Coordinates of C-alpha atoms in Angstrom, one line a residue:
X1 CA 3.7 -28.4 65.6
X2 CA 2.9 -28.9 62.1
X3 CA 0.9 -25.9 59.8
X4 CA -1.9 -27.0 57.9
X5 CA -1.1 -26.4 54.3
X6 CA -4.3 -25.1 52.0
X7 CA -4.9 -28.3 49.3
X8 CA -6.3 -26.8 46.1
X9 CA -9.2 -29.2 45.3
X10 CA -8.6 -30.8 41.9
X11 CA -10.6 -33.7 40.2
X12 CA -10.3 -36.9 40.6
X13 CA -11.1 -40.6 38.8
X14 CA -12.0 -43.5 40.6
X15 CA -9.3 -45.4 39.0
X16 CA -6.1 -43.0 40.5
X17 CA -6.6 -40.7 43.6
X18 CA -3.4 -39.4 43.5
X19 CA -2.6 -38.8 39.6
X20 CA -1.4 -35.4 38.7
X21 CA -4.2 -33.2 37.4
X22 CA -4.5 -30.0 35.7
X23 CA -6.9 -26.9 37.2
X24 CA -8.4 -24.9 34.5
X25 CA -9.9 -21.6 34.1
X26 CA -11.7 -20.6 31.1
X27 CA -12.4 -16.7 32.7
X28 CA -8.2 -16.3 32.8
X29 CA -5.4 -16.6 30.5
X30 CA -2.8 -17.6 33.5
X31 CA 0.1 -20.3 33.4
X32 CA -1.3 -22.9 35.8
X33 CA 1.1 -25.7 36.8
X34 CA 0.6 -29.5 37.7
X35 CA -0.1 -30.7 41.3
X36 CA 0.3 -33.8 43.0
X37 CA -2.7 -35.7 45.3
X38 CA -0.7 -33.8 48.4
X39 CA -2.0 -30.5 46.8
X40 CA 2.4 -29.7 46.2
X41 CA 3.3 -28.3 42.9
X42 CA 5.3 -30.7 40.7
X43 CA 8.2 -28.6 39.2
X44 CA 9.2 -31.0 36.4
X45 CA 5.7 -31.1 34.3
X46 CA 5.7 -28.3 32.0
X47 CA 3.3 -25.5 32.5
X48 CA -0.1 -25.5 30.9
X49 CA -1.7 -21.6 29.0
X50 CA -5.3 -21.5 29.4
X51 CA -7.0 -18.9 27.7
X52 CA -10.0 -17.8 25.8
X53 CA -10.4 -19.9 22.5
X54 CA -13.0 -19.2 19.7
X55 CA -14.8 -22.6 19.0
X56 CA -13.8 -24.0 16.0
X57 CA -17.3 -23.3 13.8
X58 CA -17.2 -19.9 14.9
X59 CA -14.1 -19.9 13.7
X60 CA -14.0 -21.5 10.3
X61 CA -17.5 -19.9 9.6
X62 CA -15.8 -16.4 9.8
X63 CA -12.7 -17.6 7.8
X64 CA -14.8 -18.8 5.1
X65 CA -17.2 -15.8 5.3
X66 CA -14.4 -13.6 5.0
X67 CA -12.6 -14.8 2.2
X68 CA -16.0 -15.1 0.3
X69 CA -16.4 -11.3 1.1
X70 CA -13.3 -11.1 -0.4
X71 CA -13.7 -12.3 -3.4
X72 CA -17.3 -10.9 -3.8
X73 CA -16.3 -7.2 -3.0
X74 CA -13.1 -7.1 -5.0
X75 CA -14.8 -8.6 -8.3
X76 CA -14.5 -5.7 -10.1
X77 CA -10.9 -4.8 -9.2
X78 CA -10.1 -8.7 -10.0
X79 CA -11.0 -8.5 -13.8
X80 CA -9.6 -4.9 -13.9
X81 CA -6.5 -6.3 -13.1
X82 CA -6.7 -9.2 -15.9
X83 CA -7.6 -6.6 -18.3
X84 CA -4.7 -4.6 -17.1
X85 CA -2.3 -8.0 -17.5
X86 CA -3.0 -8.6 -21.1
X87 CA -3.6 -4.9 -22.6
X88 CA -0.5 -3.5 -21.3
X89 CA 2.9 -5.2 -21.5
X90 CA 4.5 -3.2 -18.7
X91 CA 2.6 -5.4 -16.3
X92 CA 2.2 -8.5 -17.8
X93 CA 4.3 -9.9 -15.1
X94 CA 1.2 -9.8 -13.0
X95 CA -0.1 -13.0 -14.0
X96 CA 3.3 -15.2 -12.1
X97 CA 3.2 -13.1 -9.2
X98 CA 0.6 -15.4 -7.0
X99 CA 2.1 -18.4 -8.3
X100 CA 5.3 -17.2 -7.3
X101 CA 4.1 -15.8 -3.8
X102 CA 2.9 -19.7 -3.0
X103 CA 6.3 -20.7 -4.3
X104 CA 7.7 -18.6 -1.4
X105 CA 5.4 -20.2 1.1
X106 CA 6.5 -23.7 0.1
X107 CA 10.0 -22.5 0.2
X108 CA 9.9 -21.4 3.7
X109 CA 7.6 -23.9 5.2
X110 CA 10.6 -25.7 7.3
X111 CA 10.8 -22.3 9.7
X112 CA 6.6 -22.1 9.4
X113 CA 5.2 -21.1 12.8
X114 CA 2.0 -22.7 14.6
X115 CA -1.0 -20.7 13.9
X116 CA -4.2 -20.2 16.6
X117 CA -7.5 -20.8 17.4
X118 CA -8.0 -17.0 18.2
X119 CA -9.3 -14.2 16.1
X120 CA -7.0 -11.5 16.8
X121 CA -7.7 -7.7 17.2
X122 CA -4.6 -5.9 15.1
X123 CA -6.3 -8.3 11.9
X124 CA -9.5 -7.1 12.7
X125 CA -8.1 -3.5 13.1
X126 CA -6.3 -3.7 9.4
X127 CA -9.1 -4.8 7.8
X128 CA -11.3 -2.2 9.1
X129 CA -8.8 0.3 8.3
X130 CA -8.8 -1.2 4.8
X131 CA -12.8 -1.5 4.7
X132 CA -12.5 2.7 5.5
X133 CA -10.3 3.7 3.2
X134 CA -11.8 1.8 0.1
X135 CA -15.0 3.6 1.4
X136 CA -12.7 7.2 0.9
X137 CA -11.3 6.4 -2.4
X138 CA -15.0 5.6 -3.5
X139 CA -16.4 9.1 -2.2
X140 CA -13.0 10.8 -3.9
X141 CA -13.1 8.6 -7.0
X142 CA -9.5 7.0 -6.6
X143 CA -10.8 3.8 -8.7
X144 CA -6.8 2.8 -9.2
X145 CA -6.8 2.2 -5.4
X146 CA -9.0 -0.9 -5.7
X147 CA -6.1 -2.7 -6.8
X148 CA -4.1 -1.8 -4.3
X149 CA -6.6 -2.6 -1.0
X150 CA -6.5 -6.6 -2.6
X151 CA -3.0 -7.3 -0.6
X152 CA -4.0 -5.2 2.1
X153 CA -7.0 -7.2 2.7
X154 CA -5.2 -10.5 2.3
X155 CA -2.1 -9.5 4.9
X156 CA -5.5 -8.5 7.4
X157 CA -7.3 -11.5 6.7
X158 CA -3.8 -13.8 7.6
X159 CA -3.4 -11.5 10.9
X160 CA -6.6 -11.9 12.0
X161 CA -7.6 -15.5 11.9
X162 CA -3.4 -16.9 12.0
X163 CA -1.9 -14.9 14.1
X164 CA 0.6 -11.7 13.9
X165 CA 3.3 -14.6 14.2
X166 CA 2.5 -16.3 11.2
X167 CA 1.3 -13.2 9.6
X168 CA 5.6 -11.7 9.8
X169 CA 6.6 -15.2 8.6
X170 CA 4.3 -14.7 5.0
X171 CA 5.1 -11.4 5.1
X172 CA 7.5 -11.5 2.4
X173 CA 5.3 -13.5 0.0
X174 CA 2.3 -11.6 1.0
X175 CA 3.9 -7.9 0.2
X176 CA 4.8 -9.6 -3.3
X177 CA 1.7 -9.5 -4.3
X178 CA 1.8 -5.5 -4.7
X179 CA 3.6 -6.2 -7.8
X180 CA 0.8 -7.5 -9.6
X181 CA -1.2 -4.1 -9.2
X182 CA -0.3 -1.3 -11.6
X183 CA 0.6 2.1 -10.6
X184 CA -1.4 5.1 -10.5
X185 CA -1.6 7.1 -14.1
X186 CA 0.2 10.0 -12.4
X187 CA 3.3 8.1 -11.0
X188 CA 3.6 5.9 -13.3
X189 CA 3.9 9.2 -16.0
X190 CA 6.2 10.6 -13.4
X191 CA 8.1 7.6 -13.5
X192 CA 8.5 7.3 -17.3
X193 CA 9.6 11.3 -18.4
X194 CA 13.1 10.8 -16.6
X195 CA 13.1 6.6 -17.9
X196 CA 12.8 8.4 -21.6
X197 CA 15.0 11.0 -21.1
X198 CA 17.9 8.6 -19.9
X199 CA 16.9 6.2 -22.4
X200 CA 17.5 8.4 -25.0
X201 CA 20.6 10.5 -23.8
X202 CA 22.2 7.5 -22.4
X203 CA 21.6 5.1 -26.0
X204 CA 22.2 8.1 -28.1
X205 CA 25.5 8.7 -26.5
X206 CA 26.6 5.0 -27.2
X207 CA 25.5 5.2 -30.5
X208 CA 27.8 8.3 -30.9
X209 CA 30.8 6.0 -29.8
X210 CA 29.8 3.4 -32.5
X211 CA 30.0 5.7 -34.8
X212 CA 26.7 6.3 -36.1
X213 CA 25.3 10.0 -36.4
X214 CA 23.4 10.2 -34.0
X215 CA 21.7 13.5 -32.4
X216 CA 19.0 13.6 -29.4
X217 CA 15.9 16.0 -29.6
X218 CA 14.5 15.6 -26.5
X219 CA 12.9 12.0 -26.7
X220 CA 13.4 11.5 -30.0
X221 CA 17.0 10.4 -31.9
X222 CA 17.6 11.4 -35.3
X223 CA 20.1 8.7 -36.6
X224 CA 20.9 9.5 -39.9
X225 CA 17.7 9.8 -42.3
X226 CA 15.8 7.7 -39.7
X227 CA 14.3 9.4 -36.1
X228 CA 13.7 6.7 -33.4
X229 CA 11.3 8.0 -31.1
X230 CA 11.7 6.4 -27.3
X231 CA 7.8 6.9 -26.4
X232 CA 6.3 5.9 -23.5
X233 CA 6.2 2.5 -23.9
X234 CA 9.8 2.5 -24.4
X235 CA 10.8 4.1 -21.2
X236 CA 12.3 0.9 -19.5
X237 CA 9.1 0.6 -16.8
X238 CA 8.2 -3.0 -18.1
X239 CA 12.1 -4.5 -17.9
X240 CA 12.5 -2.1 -14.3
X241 CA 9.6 -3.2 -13.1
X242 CA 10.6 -7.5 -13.9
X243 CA 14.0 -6.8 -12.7
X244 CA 13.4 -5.5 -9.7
X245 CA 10.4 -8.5 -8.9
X246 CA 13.1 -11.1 -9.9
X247 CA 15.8 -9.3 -7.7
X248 CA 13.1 -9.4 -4.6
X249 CA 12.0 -12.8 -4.9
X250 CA 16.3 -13.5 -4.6
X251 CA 17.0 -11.4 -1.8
X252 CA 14.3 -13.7 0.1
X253 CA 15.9 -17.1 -1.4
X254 CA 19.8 -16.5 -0.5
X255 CA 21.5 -17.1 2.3
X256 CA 22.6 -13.7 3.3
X257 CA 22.8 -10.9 5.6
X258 CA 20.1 -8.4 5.2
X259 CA 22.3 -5.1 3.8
X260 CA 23.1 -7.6 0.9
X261 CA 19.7 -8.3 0.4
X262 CA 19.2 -4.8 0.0
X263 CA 21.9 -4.1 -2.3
X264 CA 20.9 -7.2 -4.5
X265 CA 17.6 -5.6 -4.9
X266 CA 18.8 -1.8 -5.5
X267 CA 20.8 -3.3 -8.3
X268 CA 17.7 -3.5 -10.2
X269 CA 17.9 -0.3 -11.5
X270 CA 20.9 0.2 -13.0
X271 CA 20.1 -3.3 -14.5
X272 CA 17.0 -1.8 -16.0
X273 CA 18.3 0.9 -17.3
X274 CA 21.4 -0.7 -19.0
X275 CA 19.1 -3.3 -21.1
X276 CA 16.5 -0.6 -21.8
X277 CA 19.4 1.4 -23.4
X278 CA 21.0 -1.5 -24.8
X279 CA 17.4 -2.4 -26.3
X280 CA 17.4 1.2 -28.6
X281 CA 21.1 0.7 -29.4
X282 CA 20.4 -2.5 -31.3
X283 CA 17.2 -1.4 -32.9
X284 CA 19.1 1.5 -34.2
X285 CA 21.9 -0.5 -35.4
X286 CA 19.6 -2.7 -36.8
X287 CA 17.6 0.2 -38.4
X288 CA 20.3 0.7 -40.7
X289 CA 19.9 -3.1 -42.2
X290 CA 16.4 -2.8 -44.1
X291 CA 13.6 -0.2 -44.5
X292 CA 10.8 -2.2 -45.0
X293 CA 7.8 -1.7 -42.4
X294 CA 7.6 -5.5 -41.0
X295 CA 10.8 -6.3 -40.9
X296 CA 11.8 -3.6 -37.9
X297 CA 8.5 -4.0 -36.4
X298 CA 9.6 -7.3 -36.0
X299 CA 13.1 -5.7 -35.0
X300 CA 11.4 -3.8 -32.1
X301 CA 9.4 -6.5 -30.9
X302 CA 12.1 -9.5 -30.6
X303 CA 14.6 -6.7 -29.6
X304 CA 12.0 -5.4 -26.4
X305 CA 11.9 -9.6 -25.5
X306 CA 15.3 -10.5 -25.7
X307 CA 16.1 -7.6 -23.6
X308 CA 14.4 -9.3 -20.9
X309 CA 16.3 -12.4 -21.0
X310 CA 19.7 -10.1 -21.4
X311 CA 18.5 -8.1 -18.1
X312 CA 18.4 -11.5 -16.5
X313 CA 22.1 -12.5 -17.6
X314 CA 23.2 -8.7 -16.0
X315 CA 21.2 -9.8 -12.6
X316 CA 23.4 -13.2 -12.5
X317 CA 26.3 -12.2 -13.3
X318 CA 25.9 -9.4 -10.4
X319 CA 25.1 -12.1 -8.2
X320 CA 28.0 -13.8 -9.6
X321 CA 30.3 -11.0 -8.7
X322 CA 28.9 -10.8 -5.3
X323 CA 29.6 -14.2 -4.7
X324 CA 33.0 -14.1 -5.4
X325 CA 33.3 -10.9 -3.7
X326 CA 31.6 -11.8 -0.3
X327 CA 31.2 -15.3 0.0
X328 CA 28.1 -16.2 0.9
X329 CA 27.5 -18.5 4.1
X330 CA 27.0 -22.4 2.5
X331 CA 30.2 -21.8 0.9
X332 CA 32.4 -20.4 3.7
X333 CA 31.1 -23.8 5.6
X334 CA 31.7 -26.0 2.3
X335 CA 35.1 -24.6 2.4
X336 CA 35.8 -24.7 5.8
X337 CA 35.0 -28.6 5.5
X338 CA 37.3 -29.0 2.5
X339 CA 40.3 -27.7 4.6
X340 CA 39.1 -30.3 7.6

């Protein structure tokens, strides 16, 4: 005696009454598979997720209404950070550093994931945690963190209408753009007493090896008849703060395991450092070749740029000791390939 088996009712066409069809909830986000005409469940046709989608015009309308907020709300902080990129040269960098986040993008677009229909809740979340504490720091009068809520609101914006997934993949070009906001008067001055201070003990002391007469009172060097005084603007903050966005932008490009990553980037600061000493070492040497006003302002000024470009030769040749001392993975398998 046969049981009657329970058929699940599923549409039909006139043309096929026994093609497979799919059942579909739009109250349930369940995994529904494909049935035959017998009502039987056909294991070898992939599963189908039904769920709650936004329609698209919602969607888009709120994507572009929320980029226009944006850009309207952050106005101010936008040309405060122009003005910031061409009056002060520690933070000049600031005008590569979206160019340079869409590089990253482009450069990992193979391993880019699918993004949704959906408007998800930990975006909206961020951004409303964002909205509240711009709203603080304008009833405290933190102006300098108006900068700083730009990413934050960009990283909640890509969460919210992408998709957390796709929000971790940008994630490294998306925290970049924190380098293009200065930092707050009172860490950046924290920051820059011990940059002078080892500036000026650390160039003074090579100086002493050269030969020259050179003595340190406190961030000032008296070199003979001349005094060099290692200011504020000479503390280092500009070439630290280059070095270490060209070390991160690397650690995301190589092919390597994540504690070299780290140590690529930490390597910044003794980088830093170095040329930022080796920066006062040659103006003082070159001090000694003429005393005419222009001539060593000019000294300074060439000796602050070509520091730059000398940082950059300390950063590749660390990567090229690294290299050599842990081979890095393309070259193990070019290698292993040779010896095949």
């Amino acid at each position: 005696m046969k049981k009657n088996r329970r058929r699940v009712p599923i549409a039909r066409t006139p043309d096929s009454d026994s093609a497979p069809r799919t059942t579909k909830s739009r109250s349930s986000n369940r995994l529904l598979q494909v049935q035959s005409g017998d009502g039987s469940v056909n294991p070898s046709a992939p599963a189908v997720s039904v769920g709650p989608e936004v329609p698209s015009v919602f969607f888009w309308s709120a994507l572009v209404a929320a980029m226009v907020a944006l850009v309207w709300s952050f106005w101010p902080a936008w040309v405060s950070l122009i003005a910031t990129w061409e009056r002060e040269p520690d933070y000049s960098h600031g005008w590569f550093v979206i160019p340079i986040g869409i590089y990253l993008l482009w450069n990992f677009r193979d391993s880019m994931p699918a993004t949704t229909s959906k408007i998800h809740l930990g975006g909206l979340i961020l951004l409303a945690s964002t909205i509240g504490l711009r709203l603080f720091a304008r009833w405290a009068y933190f102006d300098f963190m108006d900068g700083w809520m730009i990413p934050l609101s960009i990283i909640g914006i890509v969460w919210a209408f992408a998709g957390p997934r796709w929000a971790w993949w940008a994630m490294p070009a998306l925290a970049f753009l924190f380098f293009m906001v200065p930092l707050p008067f009172r860490i950046e001055n924290e920051l820059s007493r011990p940059l002078q201070w080892f500036a000026t003990k650390s160039s003074c002391f090579v100086l002493q090896l050269l030969g020259q007469p050179a003595i340190p009172e406190g961030t000032t060097i008296l070199l003979g008849d001349e005094k060099l005084e290692v200011e504020r603007a000479c503390s280092g903050l500009r070439i630290f703060m280059g070095v270490f966005a060209l070390a991160y932008v690397y650690a995301f490009l190589v092919r390597r395991v994540w504690w070299e990553r780290l140590v690529l980037v930490l390597a910044a600061v003794p980088i830093a450092l170095a040329a930022n000493a080796t920066r006062i070492i040659v103006t003082g040497l070159l001090y000694q070749l003429s005393s005419s006003v222009d001539v060593r302002r000019l000294i300074h000024d060439w000796a602050g740029y070509a520091m730059i470009g000398f940082a950059a030769i300390l950063f590749g040749l660390t990567l090229l000791y690294m290299r050599w001392l842990l081979p890095d993975m393309e070259s193990m398998e070019s290698a292993a390939l040779r010896r095949s």
